[in-house]
Coordinates of C-alpha atoms in Angstrom, one line a residue:
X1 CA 90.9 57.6 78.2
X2 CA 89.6 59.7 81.6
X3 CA 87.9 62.7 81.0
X4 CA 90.0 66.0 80.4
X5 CA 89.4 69.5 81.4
X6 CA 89.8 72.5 79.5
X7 CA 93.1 73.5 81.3
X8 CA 94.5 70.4 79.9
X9 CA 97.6 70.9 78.0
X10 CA 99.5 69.6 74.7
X11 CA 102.9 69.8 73.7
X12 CA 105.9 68.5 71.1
X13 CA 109.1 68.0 70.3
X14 CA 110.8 70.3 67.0
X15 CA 114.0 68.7 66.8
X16 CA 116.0 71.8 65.2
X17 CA 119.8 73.1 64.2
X18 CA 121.8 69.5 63.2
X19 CA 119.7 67.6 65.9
X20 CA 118.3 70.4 68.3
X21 CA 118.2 74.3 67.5
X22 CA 120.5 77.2 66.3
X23 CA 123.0 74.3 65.7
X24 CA 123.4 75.4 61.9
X25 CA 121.9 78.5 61.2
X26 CA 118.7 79.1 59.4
X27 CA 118.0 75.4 57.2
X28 CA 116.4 74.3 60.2
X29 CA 114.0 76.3 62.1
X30 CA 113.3 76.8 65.8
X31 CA 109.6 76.9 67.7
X32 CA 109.4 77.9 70.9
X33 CA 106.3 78.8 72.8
X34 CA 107.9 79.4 76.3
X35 CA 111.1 81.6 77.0
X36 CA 113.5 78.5 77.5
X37 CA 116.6 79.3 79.1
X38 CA 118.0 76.1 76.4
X39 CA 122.2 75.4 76.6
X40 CA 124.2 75.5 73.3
X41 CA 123.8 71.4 73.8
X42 CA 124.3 71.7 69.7
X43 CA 126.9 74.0 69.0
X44 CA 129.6 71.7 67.6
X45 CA 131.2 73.3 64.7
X46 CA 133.6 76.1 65.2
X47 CA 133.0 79.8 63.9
X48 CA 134.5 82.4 62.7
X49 CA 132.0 84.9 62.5
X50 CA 129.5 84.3 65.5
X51 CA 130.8 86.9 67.1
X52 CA 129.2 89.4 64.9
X53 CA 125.6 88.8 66.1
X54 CA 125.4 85.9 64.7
X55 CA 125.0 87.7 61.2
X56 CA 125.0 85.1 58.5
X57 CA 123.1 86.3 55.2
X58 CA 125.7 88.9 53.1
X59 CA 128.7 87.4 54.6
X60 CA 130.6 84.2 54.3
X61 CA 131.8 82.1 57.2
X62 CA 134.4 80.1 55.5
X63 CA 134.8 77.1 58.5
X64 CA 131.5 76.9 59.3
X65 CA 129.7 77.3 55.8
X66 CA 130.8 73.7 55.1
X67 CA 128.7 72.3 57.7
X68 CA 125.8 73.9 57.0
X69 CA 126.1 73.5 53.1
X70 CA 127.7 70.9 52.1
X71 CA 128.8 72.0 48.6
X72 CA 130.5 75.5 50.4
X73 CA 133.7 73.7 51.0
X74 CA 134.0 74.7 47.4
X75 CA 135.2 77.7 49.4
X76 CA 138.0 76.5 50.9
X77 CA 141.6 77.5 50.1
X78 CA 143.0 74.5 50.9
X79 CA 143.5 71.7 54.0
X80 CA 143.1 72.6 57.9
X81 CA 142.6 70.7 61.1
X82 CA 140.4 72.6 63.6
X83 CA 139.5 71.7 67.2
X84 CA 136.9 73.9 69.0
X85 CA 136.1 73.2 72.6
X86 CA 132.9 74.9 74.1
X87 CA 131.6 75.4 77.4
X88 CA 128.0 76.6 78.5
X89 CA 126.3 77.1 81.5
X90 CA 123.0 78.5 83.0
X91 CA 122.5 80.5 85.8
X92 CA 121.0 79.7 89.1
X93 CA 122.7 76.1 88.8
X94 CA 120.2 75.1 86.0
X95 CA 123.3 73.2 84.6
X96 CA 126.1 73.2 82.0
X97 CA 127.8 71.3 79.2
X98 CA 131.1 70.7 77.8
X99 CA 132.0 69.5 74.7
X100 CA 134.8 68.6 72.3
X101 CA 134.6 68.9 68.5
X102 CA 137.7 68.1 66.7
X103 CA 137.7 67.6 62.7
X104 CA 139.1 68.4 59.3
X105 CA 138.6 70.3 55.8
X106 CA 140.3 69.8 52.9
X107 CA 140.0 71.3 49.5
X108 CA 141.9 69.6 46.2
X109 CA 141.6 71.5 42.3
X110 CA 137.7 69.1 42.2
X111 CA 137.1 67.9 45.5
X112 CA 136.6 68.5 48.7
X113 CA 135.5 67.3 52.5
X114 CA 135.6 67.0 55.6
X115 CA 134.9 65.0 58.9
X116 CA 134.1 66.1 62.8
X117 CA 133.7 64.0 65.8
X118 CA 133.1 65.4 69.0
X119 CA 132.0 64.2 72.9
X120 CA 130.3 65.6 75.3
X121 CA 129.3 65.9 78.6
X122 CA 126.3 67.1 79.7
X123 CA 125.5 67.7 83.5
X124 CA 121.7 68.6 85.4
X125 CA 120.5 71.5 87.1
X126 CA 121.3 70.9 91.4
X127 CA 117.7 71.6 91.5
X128 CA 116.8 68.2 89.9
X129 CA 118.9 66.4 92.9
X130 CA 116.6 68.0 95.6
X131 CA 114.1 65.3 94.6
X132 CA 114.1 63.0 97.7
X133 CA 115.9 59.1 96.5
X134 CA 113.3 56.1 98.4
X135 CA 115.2 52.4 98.2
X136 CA 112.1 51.0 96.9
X137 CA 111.5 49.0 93.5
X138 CA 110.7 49.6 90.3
X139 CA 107.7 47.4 88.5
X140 CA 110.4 46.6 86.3
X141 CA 112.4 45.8 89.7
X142 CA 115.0 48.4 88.8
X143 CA 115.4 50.8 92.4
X144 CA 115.8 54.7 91.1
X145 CA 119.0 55.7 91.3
X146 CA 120.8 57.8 94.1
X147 CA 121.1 61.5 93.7
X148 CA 125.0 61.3 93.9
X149 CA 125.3 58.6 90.9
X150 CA 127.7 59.4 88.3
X151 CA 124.3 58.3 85.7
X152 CA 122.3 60.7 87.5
X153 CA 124.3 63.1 87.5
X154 CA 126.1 63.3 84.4
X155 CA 125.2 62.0 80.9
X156 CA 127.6 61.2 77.5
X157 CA 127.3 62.3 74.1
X158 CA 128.7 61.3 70.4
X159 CA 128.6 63.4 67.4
X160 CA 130.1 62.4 64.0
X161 CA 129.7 64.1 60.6
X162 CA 131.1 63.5 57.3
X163 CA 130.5 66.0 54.5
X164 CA 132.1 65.9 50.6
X165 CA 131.9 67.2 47.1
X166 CA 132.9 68.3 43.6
X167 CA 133.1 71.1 42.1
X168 CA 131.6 71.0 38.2
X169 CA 132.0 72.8 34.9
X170 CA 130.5 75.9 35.4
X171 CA 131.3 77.2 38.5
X172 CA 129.2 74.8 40.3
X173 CA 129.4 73.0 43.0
X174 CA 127.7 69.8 44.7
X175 CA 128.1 68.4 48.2
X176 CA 126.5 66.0 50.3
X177 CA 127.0 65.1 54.4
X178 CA 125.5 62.9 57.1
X179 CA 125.2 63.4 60.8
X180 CA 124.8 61.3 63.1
X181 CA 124.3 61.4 66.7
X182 CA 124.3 58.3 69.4
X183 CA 122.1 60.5 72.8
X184 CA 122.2 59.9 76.7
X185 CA 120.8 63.4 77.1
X186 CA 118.8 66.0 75.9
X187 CA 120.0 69.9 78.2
X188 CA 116.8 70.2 80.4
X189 CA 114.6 67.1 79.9
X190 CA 115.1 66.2 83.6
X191 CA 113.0 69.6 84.6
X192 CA 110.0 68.5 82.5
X193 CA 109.5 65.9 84.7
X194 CA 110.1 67.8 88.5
X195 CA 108.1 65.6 90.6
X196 CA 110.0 62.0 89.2
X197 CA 112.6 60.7 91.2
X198 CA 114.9 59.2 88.2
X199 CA 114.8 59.9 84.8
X200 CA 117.1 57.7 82.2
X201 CA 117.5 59.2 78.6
X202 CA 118.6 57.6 75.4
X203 CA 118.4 58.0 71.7
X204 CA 120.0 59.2 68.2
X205 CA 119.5 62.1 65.9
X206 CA 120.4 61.9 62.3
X207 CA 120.6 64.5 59.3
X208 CA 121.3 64.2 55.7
X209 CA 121.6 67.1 53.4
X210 CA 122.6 67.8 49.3
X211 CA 123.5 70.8 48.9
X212 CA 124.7 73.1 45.9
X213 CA 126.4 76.5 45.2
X214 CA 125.9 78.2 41.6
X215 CA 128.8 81.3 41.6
X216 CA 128.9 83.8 38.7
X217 CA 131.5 85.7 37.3
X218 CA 130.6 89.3 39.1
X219 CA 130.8 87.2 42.2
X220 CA 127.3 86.7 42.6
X221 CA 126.4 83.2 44.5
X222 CA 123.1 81.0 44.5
X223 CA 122.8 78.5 47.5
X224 CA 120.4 75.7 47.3
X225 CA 120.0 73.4 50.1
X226 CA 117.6 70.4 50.9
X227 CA 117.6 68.1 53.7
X228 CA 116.1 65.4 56.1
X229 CA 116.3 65.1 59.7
X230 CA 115.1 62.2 62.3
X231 CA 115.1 63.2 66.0
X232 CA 114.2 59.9 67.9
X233 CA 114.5 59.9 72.3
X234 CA 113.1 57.6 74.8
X235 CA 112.6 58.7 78.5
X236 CA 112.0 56.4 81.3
X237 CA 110.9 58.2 84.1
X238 CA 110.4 56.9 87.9
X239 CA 108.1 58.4 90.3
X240 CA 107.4 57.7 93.9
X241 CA 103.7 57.2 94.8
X242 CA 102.7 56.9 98.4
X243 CA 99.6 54.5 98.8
X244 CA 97.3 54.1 101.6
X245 CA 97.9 50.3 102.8
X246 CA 95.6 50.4 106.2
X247 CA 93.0 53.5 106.8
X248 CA 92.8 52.0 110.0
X249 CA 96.1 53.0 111.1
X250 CA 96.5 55.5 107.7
X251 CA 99.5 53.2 107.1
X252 CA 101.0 54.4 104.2
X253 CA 103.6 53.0 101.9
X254 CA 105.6 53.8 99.1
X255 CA 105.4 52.3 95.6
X256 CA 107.5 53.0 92.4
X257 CA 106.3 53.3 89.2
X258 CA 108.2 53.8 85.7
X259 CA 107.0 55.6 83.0
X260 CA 108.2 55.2 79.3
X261 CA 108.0 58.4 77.1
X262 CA 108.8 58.1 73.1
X263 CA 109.9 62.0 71.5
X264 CA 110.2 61.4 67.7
X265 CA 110.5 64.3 65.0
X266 CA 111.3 64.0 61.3
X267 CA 111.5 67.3 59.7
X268 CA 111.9 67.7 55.6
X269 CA 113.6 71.5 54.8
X270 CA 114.6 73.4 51.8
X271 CA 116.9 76.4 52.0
X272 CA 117.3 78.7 48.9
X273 CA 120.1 82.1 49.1
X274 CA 121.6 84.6 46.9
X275 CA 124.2 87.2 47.4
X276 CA 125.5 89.8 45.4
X277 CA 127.8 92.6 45.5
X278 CA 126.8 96.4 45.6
X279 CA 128.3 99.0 43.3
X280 CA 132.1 99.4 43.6
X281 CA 132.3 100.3 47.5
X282 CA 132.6 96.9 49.5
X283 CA 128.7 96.5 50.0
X284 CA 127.1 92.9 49.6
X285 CA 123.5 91.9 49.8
X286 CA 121.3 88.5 50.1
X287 CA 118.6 87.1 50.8
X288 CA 117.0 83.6 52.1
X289 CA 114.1 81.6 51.7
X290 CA 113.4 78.5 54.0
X291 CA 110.9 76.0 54.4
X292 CA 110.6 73.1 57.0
X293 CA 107.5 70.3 57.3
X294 CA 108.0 68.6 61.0
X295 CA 105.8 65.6 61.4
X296 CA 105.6 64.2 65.5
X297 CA 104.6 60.6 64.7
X298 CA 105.6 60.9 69.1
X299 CA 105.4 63.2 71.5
X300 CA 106.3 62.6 75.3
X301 CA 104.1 63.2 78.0
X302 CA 105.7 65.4 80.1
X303 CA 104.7 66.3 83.8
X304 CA 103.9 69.3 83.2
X305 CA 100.7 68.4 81.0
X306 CA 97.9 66.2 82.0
X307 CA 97.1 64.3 78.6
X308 CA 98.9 62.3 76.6
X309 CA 99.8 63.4 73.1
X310 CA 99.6 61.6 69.7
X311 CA 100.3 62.7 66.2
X312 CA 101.3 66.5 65.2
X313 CA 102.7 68.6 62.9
X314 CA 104.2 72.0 62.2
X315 CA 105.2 73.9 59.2
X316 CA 107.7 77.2 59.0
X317 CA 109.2 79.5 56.8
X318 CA 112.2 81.8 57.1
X319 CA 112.2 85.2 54.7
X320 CA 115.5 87.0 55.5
X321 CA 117.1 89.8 53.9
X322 CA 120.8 91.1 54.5
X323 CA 123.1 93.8 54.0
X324 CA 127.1 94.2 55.0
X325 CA 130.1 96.1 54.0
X326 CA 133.8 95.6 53.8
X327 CA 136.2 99.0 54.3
X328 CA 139.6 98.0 54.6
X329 CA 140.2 96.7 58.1
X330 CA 136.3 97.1 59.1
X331 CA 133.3 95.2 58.4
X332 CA 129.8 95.4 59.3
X333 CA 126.9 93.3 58.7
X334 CA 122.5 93.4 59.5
X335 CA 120.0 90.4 59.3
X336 CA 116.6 91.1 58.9
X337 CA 114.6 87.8 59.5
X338 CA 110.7 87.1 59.6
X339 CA 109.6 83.7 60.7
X340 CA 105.8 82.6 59.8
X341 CA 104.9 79.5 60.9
X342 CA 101.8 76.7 62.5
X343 CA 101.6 73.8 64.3
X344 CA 98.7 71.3 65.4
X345 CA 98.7 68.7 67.6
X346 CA 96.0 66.6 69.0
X347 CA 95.5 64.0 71.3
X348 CA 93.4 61.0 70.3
X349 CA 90.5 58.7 72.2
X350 CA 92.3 55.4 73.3
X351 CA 88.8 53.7 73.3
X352 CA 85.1 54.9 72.7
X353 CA 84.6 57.8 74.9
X354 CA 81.6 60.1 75.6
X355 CA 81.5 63.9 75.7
X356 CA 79.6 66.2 78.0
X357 CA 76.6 66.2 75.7
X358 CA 76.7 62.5 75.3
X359 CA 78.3 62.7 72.2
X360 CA 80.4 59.7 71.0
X361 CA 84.1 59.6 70.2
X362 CA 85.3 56.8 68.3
X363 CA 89.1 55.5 69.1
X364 CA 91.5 57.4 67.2
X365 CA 89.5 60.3 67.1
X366 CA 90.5 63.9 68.4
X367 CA 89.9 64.8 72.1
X368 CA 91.8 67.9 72.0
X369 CA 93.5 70.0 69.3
X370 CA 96.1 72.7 69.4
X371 CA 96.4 74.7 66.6
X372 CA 99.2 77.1 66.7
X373 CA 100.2 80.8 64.7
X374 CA 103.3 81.9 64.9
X375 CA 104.5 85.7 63.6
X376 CA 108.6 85.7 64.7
X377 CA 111.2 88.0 63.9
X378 CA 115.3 88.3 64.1
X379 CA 117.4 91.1 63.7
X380 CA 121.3 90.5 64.5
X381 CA 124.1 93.1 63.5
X382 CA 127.4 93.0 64.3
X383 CA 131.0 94.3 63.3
X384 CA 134.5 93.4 63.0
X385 CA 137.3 95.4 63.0
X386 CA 141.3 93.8 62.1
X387 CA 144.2 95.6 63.8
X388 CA 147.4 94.0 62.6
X389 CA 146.9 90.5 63.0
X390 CA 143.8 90.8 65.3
X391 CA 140.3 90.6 64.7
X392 CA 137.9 92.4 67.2
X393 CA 133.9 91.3 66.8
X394 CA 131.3 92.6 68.6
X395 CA 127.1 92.4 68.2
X396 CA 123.6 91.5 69.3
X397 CA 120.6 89.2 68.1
X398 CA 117.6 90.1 69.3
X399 CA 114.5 87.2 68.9
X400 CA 111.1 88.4 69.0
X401 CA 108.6 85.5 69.7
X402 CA 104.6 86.3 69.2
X403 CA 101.8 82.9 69.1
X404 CA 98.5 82.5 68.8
X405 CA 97.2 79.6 70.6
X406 CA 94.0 77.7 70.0
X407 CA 92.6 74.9 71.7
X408 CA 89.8 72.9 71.7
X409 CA 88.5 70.0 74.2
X410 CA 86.0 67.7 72.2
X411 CA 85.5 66.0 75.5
X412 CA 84.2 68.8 77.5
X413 CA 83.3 70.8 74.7
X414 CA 84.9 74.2 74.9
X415 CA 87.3 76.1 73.9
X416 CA 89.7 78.6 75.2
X417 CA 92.2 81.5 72.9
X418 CA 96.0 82.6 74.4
X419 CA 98.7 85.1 73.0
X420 CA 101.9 85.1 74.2
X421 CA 105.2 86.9 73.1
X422 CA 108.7 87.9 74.6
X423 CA 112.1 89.0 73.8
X424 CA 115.9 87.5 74.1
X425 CA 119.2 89.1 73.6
X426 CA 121.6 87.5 72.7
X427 CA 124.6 90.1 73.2
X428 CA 128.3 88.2 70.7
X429 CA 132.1 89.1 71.1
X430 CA 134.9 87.5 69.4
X431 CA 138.4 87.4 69.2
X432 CA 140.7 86.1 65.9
X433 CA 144.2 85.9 66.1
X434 CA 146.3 85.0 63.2
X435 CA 149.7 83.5 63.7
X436 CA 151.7 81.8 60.9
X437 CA 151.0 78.8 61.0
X438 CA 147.7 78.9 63.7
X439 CA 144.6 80.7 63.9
X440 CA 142.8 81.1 67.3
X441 CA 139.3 82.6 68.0
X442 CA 137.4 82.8 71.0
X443 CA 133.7 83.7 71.0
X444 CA 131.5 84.6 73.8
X445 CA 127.7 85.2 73.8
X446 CA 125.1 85.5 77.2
X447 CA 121.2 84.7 76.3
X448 CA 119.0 86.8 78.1
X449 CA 115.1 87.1 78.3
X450 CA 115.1 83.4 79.2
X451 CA 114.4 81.2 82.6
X452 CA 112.7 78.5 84.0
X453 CA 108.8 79.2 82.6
X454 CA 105.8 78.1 84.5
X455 CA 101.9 78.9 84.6
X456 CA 99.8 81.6 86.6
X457 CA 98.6 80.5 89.5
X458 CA 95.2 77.8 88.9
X459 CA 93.9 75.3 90.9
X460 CA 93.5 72.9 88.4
X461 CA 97.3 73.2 87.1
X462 CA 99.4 75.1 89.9
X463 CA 100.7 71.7 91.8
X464 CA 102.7 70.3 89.0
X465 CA 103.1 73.6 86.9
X466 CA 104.3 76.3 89.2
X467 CA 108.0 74.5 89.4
X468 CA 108.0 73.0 86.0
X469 CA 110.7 73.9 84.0
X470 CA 111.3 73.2 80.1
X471 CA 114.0 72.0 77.7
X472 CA 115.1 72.9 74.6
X473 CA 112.8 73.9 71.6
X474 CA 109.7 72.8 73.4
X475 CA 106.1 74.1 71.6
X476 CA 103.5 73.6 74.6
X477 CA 100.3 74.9 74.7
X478 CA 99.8 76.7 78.1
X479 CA 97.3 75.9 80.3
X480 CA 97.3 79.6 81.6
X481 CA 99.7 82.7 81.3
X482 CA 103.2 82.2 81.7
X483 CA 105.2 83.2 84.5
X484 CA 108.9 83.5 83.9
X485 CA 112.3 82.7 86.8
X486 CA 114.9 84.2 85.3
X487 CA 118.1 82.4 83.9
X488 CA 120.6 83.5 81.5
X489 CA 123.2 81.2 79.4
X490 CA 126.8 81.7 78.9
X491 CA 129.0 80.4 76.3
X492 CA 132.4 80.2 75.0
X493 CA 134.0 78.6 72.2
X494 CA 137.5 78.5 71.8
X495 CA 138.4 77.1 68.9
X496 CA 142.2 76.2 66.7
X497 CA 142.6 75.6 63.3
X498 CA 146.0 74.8 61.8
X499 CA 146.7 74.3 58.0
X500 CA 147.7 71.2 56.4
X501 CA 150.9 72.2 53.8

């Protein structure tokens, strides 16, 4: 392994939400060290709540509870068919995604489930196609492709989930479901890798969860939920390297090469809530506890950092308290969530290599460590108000980020601190229509406080980090402060549901 200077830089994967974050709520928690302007790549269930900030804790979301614990289709009155396209984009052409979730619930005296399927289609930022396309080979003798090719240009996903339970003596109920996802794309990789001239994704997500819902006569609820998710990617990324042939005549000539990048996260989670009612006068309160162990047997080795990454791992908690109230026609609910958490990651000696002092790593051992503190923070309120047979929602999230970065190289033997933190707003509306024998929502939300990130201005970093962006739910440590190009993301979700008599 060549020597590595201190402004050398580490990052990982935390495959969050059902695959990727905010995908299902609080079981699976996101790290980000770097405002990410990240699509709603995951959002694949419909809502019926999002609209109100996103509030989640005292209040029940009937068609999306199911997803996230299995055993709350214990909730459901009865049999519906639901279909809930989304749409997202992000501004400054940093690219967009459609998708198509389609899917069922049912709900018998004992049982219940459900099933969703969904495609998508996910398409680049234009700023990826400005790299210049060379007809030259690959050394797998595979030419990158052309910026115009439908590959290139546009990638396909799958998403399938199947979900079921019983409800037991008791008032309990148990539930189990599986998710599967078959990857062409991850929103955003292709920016982690600015200088390549082709980049070909492919991989799977899965996630398996038990989950079970204790209700008591005075209405009171206790949610237990535990799961396991696997997050597995390969990138194959080609750059174009120009090599001097003839210093003579400073001939030059081009030559491709093709990197192959492994991302692999398998996070274990628990997720414990209780809610209660409050006196007599429609108030409800909860409260959440949840824990999740991430272990990076693989983390890619994105352009934008200058040593390769082995083994990491990242633990974080979620302590959340709520509060809403129901008045005839209105409601209103407030989330109040703190989110302590670590990570390290290292990267490790690929032979016997000697420090600065002459001081001898063996192979395997640590060249440089990362070692992460997180102190996060959420607060979303929101309210819905019914007239006739139309609900109006309206609300905010707000996400406060704060880290604690510190890094040591073993090879050059120093070390260097870094605190970072930032906002983002995340403004909801919604709209519910009941018909007799259809319901329609549509919910909006715009992310702001986000962009493109990149480092100050160093010698050392500034050719390959200045234009750099980052995907989704990346935890990198910086080689120097951020700097930020603003993007913001829109969404919308439409979504139908129908009963089944």
């Amino acid at each position: 392994m060549r020597h590595h200077t201190l402004v050398a830089t580490c990052c990982l994967r935390v495959a969050t939400g059902l695959l990727l974050p905010g995908a299902l709520g609080a079981q699976l928690i996101s790290l980000k060290t770097v405002p990410v302007a990240a699509g709603d790549q995951f959002l694949l269930f419909p809502y019926a709540k999002m609209g109100m900030g996103g509030t989640v804790i005292a209040i029940d979301d009937t068609l999306h509870d199911p997803f996230v614990n299995p055993a709350a289709g214990s909730r459901l009155s009865g049999a519906q068919l639901f279909a809930a396209p989304t749409f997202y984009s992000i501004a400054n052409e940093a690219g967009n995604g459609r998708s198509l979730p389609v899917g069922a619930l049912f709900r018998s005296s004992a049982w219940f489930g459900g099933v969703s399927a969904a495609l998508q289609q996910l398409e680049a930022g234009e700023e990826f196609f400005a790299v210049p396309w060379f007809e030259v080979r690959t050394l797998d003798d595979v030419a990158p492709l052309p910026p115009n090719a439908l590959s290139r240009r546009s990638a396909t996903n799958m998403y399938a989930t199947v979900l079921g339970g019983t409800v037991l003596p008791g008032r309990v109920a148990i539930g189990a479901s599986v998710s599967l996802a078959d990857l062409d794309a991850i929103d955003g990789v292709e920016h982690l890798y600015a200088m390549s001239s082709d980049i070909r994704q492919s991989g799977y997500a899965e996630d398996f969860r038990l989950g079970l819902v204790k209700t008591f006569a005075v209405d009171q609820t206790i949610e237990a939920v535990v799961l396991h998710s696997r997050f597995d990617m390969q990138h194959d990324v080609a750059y174009v390297d120009w090599v001097l042939v003839d210093s003579t005549t400073w001939q030059w000539e081009q030559q491709t090469r093709v990197e192959t990048n492994l991302d692999k996260t398998r996070t274990w989670g628990a997720h414990l809530e209780y809610r209660q009612p409050i006196g007599s006068r429609g108030w409800r309160a909860g409260g959440i506890l949840t824990f999740n162990r991430k272990d990076h047997p693989k983390i890619p080795n994105y352009e934008l950092v200058n040593i390769p990454r082995d083994p990491g791992h990242s633990t974080a908690f979620d302590i959340g308290v709520g509060i809403a109230r129901t008045a005839g026609s209105a409601t209103f609910a407030l989330d109040l969530i703190y989110e302590p958490a670590s990570s390290e990651t290292w990267a490790g000696a690929a032979a016997d290599t000697v420090s600065v002092s002459g001081k001898v790593i063996r192979k395997g051992e640590k060249t440089i460590e990362n070692s992460f503190s997180f102190s996060n923070a959420v607060v979303s309120a929101g309210a819905a108000q019914r007239i006739g047979p139309v609900e109006v929602q309206a609300g905010v999230q707000v996400r406060a980020y704060d880290y604690h970065l510190d890094q040591w190289d073993n090879l050059a033997e120093t070390s260097r601190r870094q605190d970072e933190d930032w906002m983002e707003w995340m403004p909801t509306w919604g709209l519910r229509v009941l018909l007799r024998d259809v319901e329609v929502r549509y919910m909006g939300r715009v992310t702001t406080g986000t962009g493109r990130p990149g480092v100050a201005w160093a010698p050392a970093v500034a050719k390959r980090a200045m234009d750099a962006g980052l995907a989704n739910d990346i935890v990198v440590a910086p080689s120097g402060p951020l700097t930020l190009q603003d993007a913001t993301v829109l969404t919308h979700q439409v979504s139908v549901s129908i009963p089944i008599r």
